[in-house]
mmCIF file of C-alpha atoms and ligand atoms in Angstrom:
data_model
loop_
_atom_site.group_PDB
_atom_site.id
_atom_site.type_symbol
_atom_site.label_atom_id
_atom_site.label_comp_id
_atom_site.label_asym_id
_atom_site.label_seq_id
_atom_site.Cartn_x
_atom_site.Cartn_y
_atom_site.Cartn_z
ATOM 1 C CA MET A 1 0.000 0.000 0.000
ATOM 2 C CA GLY A 2 1.396 3.444 -0.990
ATOM 3 C CA TRP A 3 1.192 6.501 1.285
ATOM 4 C CA LYS A 4 -1.885 7.813 -0.568
ATOM 5 C CA GLU A 5 -3.812 4.589 0.043
ATOM 6 C CA GLU A 6 -2.709 4.602 3.681
ATOM 7 C CA LEU A 7 -3.899 8.193 4.014
ATOM 8 C CA ALA A 8 -7.208 7.384 2.295
ATOM 9 C CA SER A 9 -7.788 4.482 4.712
ATOM 10 C CA LEU A 10 -7.792 7.026 7.556
ATOM 11 C CA THR A 11 -11.054 8.559 6.402
ATOM 12 C CA GLN A 12 -12.733 5.720 4.468
ATOM 13 C CA ASN A 13 -15.690 4.076 6.193
ATOM 14 C CA ARG A 14 -15.205 6.245 9.243
ATOM 15 C CA ASN A 15 -17.618 8.760 10.580
ATOM 16 C CA THR A 16 -15.246 11.730 10.343
ATOM 17 C CA PRO A 17 -15.953 15.261 9.095
ATOM 18 C CA SER A 18 -12.335 15.482 7.862
ATOM 19 C CA LYS A 19 -11.872 16.207 4.154
ATOM 20 C CA LEU A 20 -9.244 14.444 2.085
ATOM 21 C CA ARG A 21 -8.585 15.337 -1.553
ATOM 22 C CA PHE A 22 -5.859 14.305 -3.942
ATOM 23 C CA ASP A 23 -4.363 16.627 -6.554
ATOM 24 C CA GLU A 24 -6.119 19.585 -4.986
ATOM 25 C CA PRO A 25 -5.468 23.216 -6.152
ATOM 26 C CA LEU A 26 -3.811 25.125 -3.324
ATOM 27 C CA SER A 27 -4.840 28.469 -4.834
ATOM 28 C CA LYS A 28 -8.190 27.872 -3.060
ATOM 29 C CA TYR A 29 -6.528 27.909 0.351
ATOM 30 C CA ASN A 30 -4.395 31.037 0.384
ATOM 31 C CA TYR A 31 -5.112 34.769 0.285
ATOM 32 C CA PHE A 32 -2.931 35.356 -2.788
ATOM 33 C CA GLY A 33 -5.125 32.898 -4.712
ATOM 34 C CA ILE A 34 -1.936 31.495 -6.253
ATOM 35 C CA GLY A 35 -0.274 28.080 -6.456
ATOM 36 C CA GLY A 36 -0.337 24.665 -8.075
ATOM 37 C CA ASN A 37 -1.825 21.476 -6.700
ATOM 38 C CA ALA A 38 -1.023 19.531 -3.540
ATOM 39 C CA ALA A 39 -0.500 15.796 -4.029
ATOM 40 C CA ALA A 40 -2.888 15.491 -1.054
ATOM 41 C CA TYR A 41 -4.892 18.082 0.879
ATOM 42 C CA PHE A 42 -6.223 16.930 4.244
ATOM 43 C CA GLU A 43 -8.488 19.021 6.470
ATOM 44 C CA VAL A 44 -7.860 17.180 9.729
ATOM 45 C CA SER A 45 -10.527 17.346 12.403
ATOM 46 C CA THR A 46 -9.244 14.958 15.109
ATOM 47 C CA THR A 47 -6.027 14.673 17.081
ATOM 48 C CA ASP A 48 -5.833 10.941 16.209
ATOM 49 C CA GLU A 49 -5.784 11.709 12.482
ATOM 50 C CA LEU A 50 -3.133 14.372 12.982
ATOM 51 C CA ALA A 51 -0.978 11.969 15.014
ATOM 52 C CA HIS A 52 -1.373 9.371 12.271
ATOM 53 C CA VAL A 53 -0.105 11.826 9.635
ATOM 54 C CA ALA A 54 2.856 12.768 11.875
ATOM 55 C CA ARG A 55 3.858 9.099 12.079
ATOM 56 C CA LEU A 56 3.221 8.563 8.352
ATOM 57 C CA LYS A 57 5.541 11.448 7.558
ATOM 58 C CA LYS A 58 8.315 9.943 9.664
ATOM 59 C CA ARG A 59 7.806 6.320 8.598
ATOM 60 C CA ARG A 60 7.445 6.914 4.861
ATOM 61 C CA SER A 61 9.397 10.186 4.494
ATOM 62 C CA VAL A 62 6.387 11.908 2.872
ATOM 63 C CA PRO A 63 6.679 15.715 2.842
ATOM 64 C CA VAL A 64 3.987 17.280 5.050
ATOM 65 C CA ALA A 65 3.206 20.995 5.385
ATOM 66 C CA ILE A 66 0.771 22.520 7.864
ATOM 67 C CA ILE A 67 -1.049 25.616 6.716
ATOM 68 C CA GLY A 68 -3.468 27.889 8.530
ATOM 69 C CA ARG A 69 -5.684 30.327 6.625
ATOM 70 C CA GLY A 70 -2.961 30.887 4.020
ATOM 71 C CA SER A 71 -2.846 34.620 4.764
ATOM 72 C CA ASN A 72 0.946 34.817 4.922
ATOM 73 C CA LEU A 73 1.774 32.267 2.298
ATOM 74 C CA LEU A 74 3.079 32.167 -1.273
ATOM 75 C CA VAL A 75 2.573 28.747 -2.859
ATOM 76 C CA SER A 76 4.759 27.624 -5.768
ATOM 77 C CA ASP A 77 3.250 27.359 -9.244
ATOM 78 C CA ALA A 78 4.401 23.715 -9.139
ATOM 79 C CA GLY A 79 2.301 23.104 -6.019
ATOM 80 C CA TYR A 80 3.394 20.778 -3.215
ATOM 81 C CA PRO A 81 4.535 17.172 -3.718
ATOM 82 C CA GLY A 82 3.253 15.859 -0.358
ATOM 83 C CA ILE A 83 0.407 16.289 2.142
ATOM 84 C CA VAL A 84 -0.898 19.761 3.001
ATOM 85 C CA ILE A 85 -2.731 19.778 6.330
ATOM 86 C CA ARG A 86 -5.242 22.317 7.545
ATOM 87 C CA LEU A 87 -6.728 22.060 11.042
ATOM 88 C CA SER A 88 -10.471 21.995 11.719
ATOM 89 C CA GLY A 89 -12.898 20.218 14.125
ATOM 90 C CA ASP A 90 -11.138 19.485 17.469
ATOM 91 C CA PHE A 91 -8.676 22.276 16.672
ATOM 92 C CA ASN A 92 -11.408 24.930 16.636
ATOM 93 C CA ARG A 93 -12.026 24.759 20.392
ATOM 94 C CA LEU A 94 -12.357 28.043 22.272
ATOM 95 C CA GLU A 95 -12.916 27.894 26.047
ATOM 96 C CA PHE A 96 -12.867 30.740 28.546
ATOM 97 C CA ASP A 97 -12.025 30.382 32.238
ATOM 98 C CA ARG A 98 -12.080 33.857 33.780
ATOM 99 C CA ASN A 99 -9.273 35.742 31.950
ATOM 100 C CA ARG A 100 -7.687 32.550 30.562
ATOM 101 C CA VAL A 101 -8.516 31.267 27.083
ATOM 102 C CA GLU A 102 -7.830 27.776 25.772
ATOM 103 C CA VAL A 103 -7.772 28.161 22.024
ATOM 104 C CA GLY A 104 -7.220 25.629 19.251
ATOM 105 C CA ALA A 105 -4.750 26.402 16.452
ATOM 106 C CA GLY A 106 -7.534 26.296 13.837
ATOM 107 C CA VAL A 107 -9.531 29.210 15.339
ATOM 108 C CA SER A 108 -9.465 32.361 13.215
ATOM 109 C CA LEU A 109 -8.010 35.503 14.782
ATOM 110 C CA PRO A 110 -11.074 37.664 13.943
ATOM 111 C CA ARG A 111 -13.319 35.095 15.696
ATOM 112 C CA LEU A 112 -11.030 35.023 18.744
ATOM 113 C CA SER A 113 -10.982 38.850 18.887
ATOM 114 C CA LYS A 114 -14.750 39.179 18.637
ATOM 115 C CA ILE A 115 -15.538 36.501 21.232
ATOM 116 C CA ALA A 116 -12.886 37.838 23.642
ATOM 117 C CA ALA A 117 -14.441 41.313 23.285
ATOM 118 C CA SER A 118 -17.915 39.932 24.005
ATOM 119 C CA HIS A 119 -16.494 38.466 27.255
ATOM 120 C CA GLY A 120 -15.036 41.896 28.143
ATOM 121 C CA LEU A 121 -11.504 40.529 27.777
ATOM 122 C CA SER A 122 -8.784 42.837 26.500
ATOM 123 C CA GLY A 123 -5.479 42.015 24.771
ATOM 124 C CA VAL A 124 -6.439 40.603 21.407
ATOM 125 C CA GLU A 125 -8.217 43.676 19.957
ATOM 126 C CA PHE A 126 -5.364 44.183 17.457
ATOM 127 C CA ALA A 127 -6.140 40.859 15.745
ATOM 128 C CA LEU A 128 -9.589 41.616 14.255
ATOM 129 C CA GLY A 129 -7.925 42.806 11.022
ATOM 130 C CA ILE A 130 -5.452 39.900 10.793
ATOM 131 C CA PRO A 131 -7.103 37.179 8.708
ATOM 132 C CA GLY A 132 -4.966 34.280 9.985
ATOM 133 C CA SER A 133 -5.466 31.365 12.359
ATOM 134 C CA VAL A 134 -4.161 31.027 15.904
ATOM 135 C CA GLY A 135 -1.634 28.405 14.650
ATOM 136 C CA GLY A 136 -0.297 30.805 12.010
ATOM 137 C CA ALA A 137 -0.233 33.675 14.535
ATOM 138 C CA LEU A 138 1.802 31.567 16.977
ATOM 139 C CA ILE A 139 4.299 30.453 14.317
ATOM 140 C CA MET A 140 4.652 33.999 12.901
ATOM 141 C CA ASN A 141 4.206 35.853 16.210
ATOM 142 C CA ALA A 142 1.712 38.004 14.312
ATOM 143 C CA GLY A 143 1.145 41.507 15.580
ATOM 144 C CA ALA A 144 0.023 45.058 14.957
ATOM 145 C CA TRP A 145 -0.083 48.416 16.725
ATOM 146 C CA GLY A 146 2.804 47.421 18.998
ATOM 147 C CA SER A 147 1.132 44.207 20.228
ATOM 148 C CA SER A 148 2.255 40.713 19.328
ATOM 149 C CA PHE A 149 0.369 37.460 19.713
ATOM 150 C CA GLY A 150 3.246 35.854 21.659
ATOM 151 C CA ASP A 151 2.785 38.483 24.431
ATOM 152 C CA LEU A 152 -0.563 36.868 25.315
ATOM 153 C CA VAL A 153 0.722 33.314 25.444
ATOM 154 C CA GLU A 154 1.046 31.420 28.701
ATOM 155 C CA ARG A 155 1.499 27.961 27.142
ATOM 156 C CA VAL A 156 1.632 26.512 23.624
ATOM 157 C CA GLN A 157 0.561 22.982 22.753
ATOM 158 C CA VAL A 158 2.455 21.309 19.917
ATOM 159 C CA MET A 159 2.562 17.839 18.374
ATOM 160 C CA THR A 160 5.912 16.144 17.759
ATOM 161 C CA ASP A 161 6.739 14.031 14.703
ATOM 162 C CA LYS A 162 6.020 10.961 16.868
ATOM 163 C CA GLY A 163 2.417 12.159 17.162
ATOM 164 C CA GLU A 164 2.801 13.094 20.852
ATOM 165 C CA PHE A 165 1.601 16.308 22.476
ATOM 166 C CA VAL A 166 4.049 18.554 24.299
ATOM 167 C CA ASN A 167 3.147 21.626 26.368
ATOM 168 C CA LEU A 168 5.606 24.476 26.069
ATOM 169 C CA SER A 169 6.003 27.516 28.275
ATOM 170 C CA HIS A 170 5.999 31.053 26.863
ATOM 171 C CA ASP A 171 9.813 31.096 27.063
ATOM 172 C CA ASP A 172 10.148 27.702 25.312
ATOM 173 C CA ALA A 173 8.238 29.164 22.343
ATOM 174 C CA GLN A 174 11.033 31.754 21.791
ATOM 175 C CA PHE A 175 8.909 34.548 20.380
ATOM 176 C CA SER A 176 10.630 37.466 18.667
ATOM 177 C CA TYR A 177 9.621 39.943 15.937
ATOM 178 C CA ARG A 178 7.469 37.942 13.428
ATOM 179 C CA HIS A 179 9.242 34.757 14.500
ATOM 180 C CA SER A 180 8.972 31.891 16.970
ATOM 181 C CA GLY A 181 10.918 28.741 17.718
ATOM 182 C CA LEU A 182 7.782 26.608 17.122
ATOM 183 C CA ARG A 183 8.699 25.508 13.595
ATOM 184 C CA SER A 184 10.904 22.740 14.948
ATOM 185 C CA TYR A 185 7.747 20.784 15.938
ATOM 186 C CA PHE A 186 5.467 18.862 13.584
ATOM 187 C CA CYS A 187 2.435 21.050 14.272
ATOM 188 C CA VAL A 188 1.198 23.764 16.607
ATOM 189 C CA THR A 189 -2.152 22.584 17.958
ATOM 190 C CA GLY A 190 -3.280 25.253 20.438
ATOM 191 C CA ALA A 191 -2.426 27.663 23.224
ATOM 192 C CA THR A 192 -3.439 29.029 26.605
ATOM 193 C CA LEU A 193 -3.688 32.815 26.499
ATOM 194 C CA THR A 194 -3.903 35.239 29.399
ATOM 195 C CA LEU A 195 -6.080 38.278 28.698
ATOM 196 C CA THR A 196 -7.042 41.195 30.939
ATOM 197 C CA HIS A 197 -10.519 41.932 32.338
ATOM 198 C CA GLY A 198 -11.908 45.132 30.855
ATOM 199 C CA ASP A 199 -15.153 46.858 30.008
ATOM 200 C CA ALA A 200 -16.867 45.008 27.116
ATOM 201 C CA GLY A 201 -17.910 48.284 25.404
ATOM 202 C CA GLU A 202 -14.406 49.758 25.617
ATOM 203 C CA VAL A 203 -12.777 46.569 24.355
ATOM 204 C CA GLU A 204 -15.249 46.457 21.449
ATOM 205 C CA ASN A 205 -14.616 50.136 20.590
ATOM 206 C CA LEU A 206 -10.828 49.743 20.625
ATOM 207 C CA MET A 207 -11.083 46.605 18.471
ATOM 208 C CA GLN A 208 -13.284 48.397 15.911
ATOM 209 C CA ASP A 209 -11.055 51.538 15.925
ATOM 210 C CA LEU A 210 -7.927 49.503 15.188
ATOM 211 C CA TYR A 211 -9.778 47.582 12.486
ATOM 212 C CA ASN A 212 -11.035 50.769 10.838
ATOM 213 C CA GLN A 213 -7.544 52.318 10.872
ATOM 214 C CA LYS A 214 -6.174 49.170 9.261
ATOM 215 C CA ILE A 215 -8.672 48.919 6.435
ATOM 216 C CA THR A 216 -8.194 52.567 5.522
ATOM 217 C CA SER A 217 -4.367 52.366 5.408
ATOM 218 C CA GLN A 218 -3.871 48.926 3.832
ATOM 219 C CA PRO A 219 -5.278 47.240 0.727
ATOM 220 C CA PHE A 220 -8.142 44.866 1.510
ATOM 221 C CA ALA A 221 -9.983 44.595 -1.804
ATOM 222 C CA GLU A 222 -7.331 42.761 -3.846
ATOM 223 C CA GLU A 223 -5.762 39.370 -3.148
ATOM 224 C CA ASN A 224 -2.558 39.718 -1.084
ATOM 225 C CA ALA A 225 -0.705 38.056 1.785
ATOM 226 C CA GLY A 226 -0.269 41.008 4.145
ATOM 227 C CA CYS A 227 3.154 42.607 4.563
ATOM 228 C CA MET A 228 5.608 41.087 2.111
ATOM 229 C CA PHE A 229 8.717 42.095 4.080
ATOM 230 C CA LYS A 230 9.655 42.388 7.737
ATOM 231 C CA ASN A 231 10.468 45.900 8.908
ATOM 232 C CA PRO A 232 14.280 46.111 9.062
ATOM 233 C CA SER A 233 15.598 47.412 12.390
ATOM 234 C CA GLY A 234 15.014 51.191 12.532
ATOM 235 C CA HIS A 235 13.109 51.299 9.208
ATOM 236 C CA SER A 236 9.639 50.804 7.807
ATOM 237 C CA ALA A 237 9.778 48.434 4.805
ATOM 238 C CA GLY A 238 6.720 50.149 3.257
ATOM 239 C CA LYS A 239 8.331 53.602 3.550
ATOM 240 C CA LEU A 240 11.623 52.400 1.996
ATOM 241 C CA ILE A 241 9.706 50.873 -0.942
ATOM 242 C CA ASP A 242 7.664 54.051 -1.337
ATOM 243 C CA GLU A 243 10.809 56.275 -1.224
ATOM 244 C CA CYS A 244 12.377 54.126 -3.982
ATOM 245 C CA GLY A 245 9.374 54.979 -6.189
ATOM 246 C CA LEU A 246 8.243 51.358 -6.423
ATOM 247 C CA LYS A 247 4.551 51.778 -5.537
ATOM 248 C CA GLY A 248 2.504 50.644 -8.527
ATOM 249 C CA HIS A 249 5.465 48.752 -10.069
ATOM 250 C CA ARG A 250 4.190 45.698 -11.876
ATOM 251 C CA ILE A 251 5.612 42.367 -13.059
ATOM 252 C CA GLY A 252 3.175 40.094 -14.877
ATOM 253 C CA GLY A 253 -0.048 40.076 -12.847
ATOM 254 C CA ALA A 254 1.634 41.196 -9.585
ATOM 255 C CA GLU A 255 1.741 44.842 -8.494
ATOM 256 C CA VAL A 256 3.181 46.766 -5.538
ATOM 257 C CA SER A 257 0.120 48.277 -3.851
ATOM 258 C CA LYS A 258 -0.392 51.998 -4.510
ATOM 259 C CA ILE A 259 -1.920 52.281 -1.015
ATOM 260 C CA HIS A 260 0.885 50.611 0.989
ATOM 261 C CA GLY A 261 4.314 49.783 -0.481
ATOM 262 C CA ASN A 262 4.811 46.668 1.645
ATOM 263 C CA PHE A 263 1.877 44.843 0.042
ATOM 264 C CA ILE A 264 2.074 42.949 -3.255
ATOM 265 C CA LEU A 265 -1.258 42.399 -4.957
ATOM 266 C CA ASN A 266 -2.416 39.650 -7.262
ATOM 267 C CA LEU A 267 -4.141 41.999 -9.687
ATOM 268 C CA ASN A 268 -4.408 39.893 -12.785
ATOM 269 C CA SER A 269 -3.942 36.113 -12.410
ATOM 270 C CA ALA A 270 -0.408 36.572 -11.073
ATOM 271 C CA THR A 271 1.781 33.507 -10.786
ATOM 272 C CA ALA A 272 4.091 32.787 -7.851
ATOM 273 C CA HIS A 273 6.913 33.444 -10.326
ATOM 274 C CA ASP A 274 5.546 36.987 -10.974
ATOM 275 C CA VAL A 275 5.341 37.683 -7.227
ATOM 276 C CA LEU A 276 8.846 36.393 -6.518
ATOM 277 C CA SER A 277 10.292 38.349 -9.479
ATOM 278 C CA LEU A 278 8.714 41.500 -8.016
ATOM 279 C CA VAL A 279 10.095 40.625 -4.568
ATOM 280 C CA ARG A 280 13.643 40.264 -5.998
ATOM 281 C CA HIS A 281 13.226 43.534 -7.945
ATOM 282 C CA ILE A 282 12.209 45.389 -4.765
ATOM 283 C CA GLN A 283 15.015 43.814 -2.708
ATOM 284 C CA ASP A 284 17.656 44.759 -5.338
ATOM 285 C CA HIS A 285 16.313 48.307 -5.667
ATOM 286 C CA VAL A 286 16.123 48.998 -1.914
ATOM 287 C CA LYS A 287 19.586 47.504 -1.341
ATOM 288 C CA ARG A 288 21.097 49.579 -4.157
ATOM 289 C CA GLU A 289 19.392 52.889 -3.278
ATOM 290 C CA ARG A 290 19.165 52.674 0.507
ATOM 291 C CA GLY A 291 21.720 50.006 1.471
ATOM 292 C CA VAL A 292 19.063 48.032 3.406
ATOM 293 C CA ASP A 293 18.353 44.306 3.087
ATOM 294 C CA LEU A 294 14.657 43.439 3.040
ATOM 295 C CA GLU A 295 13.804 40.010 4.432
ATOM 296 C CA MET A 296 10.569 38.354 3.320
ATOM 297 C CA GLU A 297 7.882 37.991 5.976
ATOM 298 C CA VAL A 298 5.591 35.956 3.685
ATOM 299 C CA GLN A 299 6.381 32.246 3.919
ATOM 300 C CA LEU A 300 7.112 30.109 0.861
ATOM 301 C CA LEU A 301 5.533 26.707 0.289
ATOM 302 C CA GLY A 302 6.631 24.187 -2.349
ATOM 303 C CA PHE A 303 9.719 26.051 -3.619
HETATM 304 C C1 FAD B 1 -4.992 41.625 4.532
HETATM 305 C C2 FAD B 1 -3.958 41.049 5.454
HETATM 306 C C3 FAD B 1 -3.564 41.754 6.580
HETATM 307 C C4 FAD B 1 -2.583 41.235 7.434
HETATM 308 N N1 FAD B 1 -2.204 41.968 8.519
HETATM 309 C C5 FAD B 1 -1.275 41.470 9.362
HETATM 310 C C6 FAD B 1 -0.876 42.202 10.529
HETATM 311 O O1 FAD B 1 -1.365 43.290 10.807
HETATM 312 N N2 FAD B 1 0.076 41.660 11.317
HETATM 313 C C7 FAD B 1 0.647 40.439 11.063
HETATM 314 O O2 FAD B 1 1.501 40.000 11.833
HETATM 315 N N3 FAD B 1 0.279 39.735 9.973
HETATM 316 C C8 FAD B 1 -0.655 40.203 9.121
HETATM 317 N N4 FAD B 1 -1.039 39.479 8.029
HETATM 318 C C9 FAD B 1 -0.372 38.191 7.758
HETATM 319 C C10 FAD B 1 -1.054 36.965 8.368
HETATM 320 O O3 FAD B 1 -2.449 37.159 8.517
HETATM 321 C C11 FAD B 1 -0.454 36.525 9.695
HETATM 322 O O4 FAD B 1 0.931 36.236 9.580
HETATM 323 C C12 FAD B 1 -1.147 35.276 10.240
HETATM 324 O O5 FAD B 1 -0.718 35.038 11.540
HETATM 325 C C13 FAD B 1 -0.879 34.026 9.402
HETATM 326 O O6 FAD B 1 -1.777 33.025 9.833
HETATM 327 P P1 FAD B 1 -2.309 31.914 8.830
HETATM 328 O O7 FAD B 1 -3.160 30.998 9.612
HETATM 329 O O8 FAD B 1 -2.920 32.519 7.640
HETATM 330 O O9 FAD B 1 -0.946 31.188 8.449
HETATM 331 P P2 FAD B 1 -0.483 30.700 7.011
HETATM 332 O O10 FAD B 1 -0.279 31.863 6.127
HETATM 333 O O11 FAD B 1 -1.370 29.613 6.542
HETATM 334 O O12 FAD B 1 0.939 30.074 7.392
HETATM 335 C C14 FAD B 1 2.004 30.913 7.819
HETATM 336 C C15 FAD B 1 3.154 30.006 8.279
HETATM 337 O O13 FAD B 1 2.762 29.328 9.476
HETATM 338 C C16 FAD B 1 2.813 27.909 9.304
HETATM 339 N N5 FAD B 1 1.670 27.363 10.052
HETATM 340 C C17 FAD B 1 0.379 27.814 10.031
HETATM 341 N N6 FAD B 1 -0.364 27.138 10.930
HETATM 342 C C18 FAD B 1 0.466 26.234 11.518
HETATM 343 C C19 FAD B 1 0.298 25.252 12.541
HETATM 344 N N7 FAD B 1 -0.870 25.032 13.148
HETATM 345 N N8 FAD B 1 1.381 24.492 12.918
HETATM 346 C C20 FAD B 1 2.587 24.696 12.310
HETATM 347 N N9 FAD B 1 2.805 25.604 11.342
HETATM 348 C C21 FAD B 1 1.759 26.370 10.961
HETATM 349 C C22 FAD B 1 2.737 27.685 7.790
HETATM 350 O O14 FAD B 1 3.378 26.476 7.418
HETATM 351 C C23 FAD B 1 3.474 28.905 7.266
HETATM 352 O O15 FAD B 1 4.869 28.701 7.294
HETATM 353 C C24 FAD B 1 -2.018 39.970 7.162
HETATM 354 C C25 FAD B 1 -2.425 39.242 6.040
HETATM 355 C C26 FAD B 1 -3.387 39.785 5.187
HETATM 356 C C27 FAD B 1 -3.830 38.981 3.994
#
């Protein structure tokens, strides 16, 4: 039996809401709307299934990639030769105990922000305008307006490549600017967050204010993956790109946003190749004119 048959046997004749598809277009699962097919796409809804895939990966050396909402992802035009996993079901849990929140890695950040606000809990207001999942936010240490997701974390739950759960402390997770040490595990499965009691109306107002400021200063209408580059120490990547006159620059179907220089838009059926060519063009230009290296924030899959 090949790995595909073994994977298929996980869902066949079982009463599971998990979805398994072979040769599935990944463009459907990322905000750029770009990318070739995955050999297998598996929306995993139980911890047993996830543990099985972890062991399959190790035993058969099948490439496995975990994705969240695909909001910080550029997928290769050639797609991905292994299994792409997205978390659902068991991984969408969201439980409140006073100011503590147990949250699964599959929960979307906007949902977490809204429900926290309705409980009068403050801390995650900044995340209403970040269209990722908790898993992606933990891996990337997503943030805005001076707040980062890692700041809220008390513990992180991960799965190892043996399919075993491990609970990590905040310090074990090694959060830094748009980075964590969590990539060394097979999958991030959830976290315990500590929020602060506040007034529900005030929390709601702050959350909406931050959201409104975001949608008026960043492009939301066109397909994109958020900020393309990390801000180099002491600089704003968007400002550097703007000062180099690159706003509106276009390669193939990809364009540097005219609203915010750090966003690349898929305006007209852009390929991953178009986006990466534009990335290299921007990096060369900014290095030559300003002497600054721009490091990509958007993560690559299948390259
Ligand atoms: C319009 C827009 C606005 C944005 N604004 C912001 C912002 O203000 N601040 C900010 O920080 N980001 C922003 N982003 C980027 C993005 O939303 C965040 O980085 C988000 O945290 C990514 O989450 P995701 O679930 O989409 O992860 P994905 O993009 O799916 O994945 C990102 C990386 O995390 C890995 N990963 C995801 N889930 C798991 C998991 N459970 N276990 C292991 N690895 C995993 C993936 O393999 C990949 O390497 C924005 C994006 C868009 C499109």
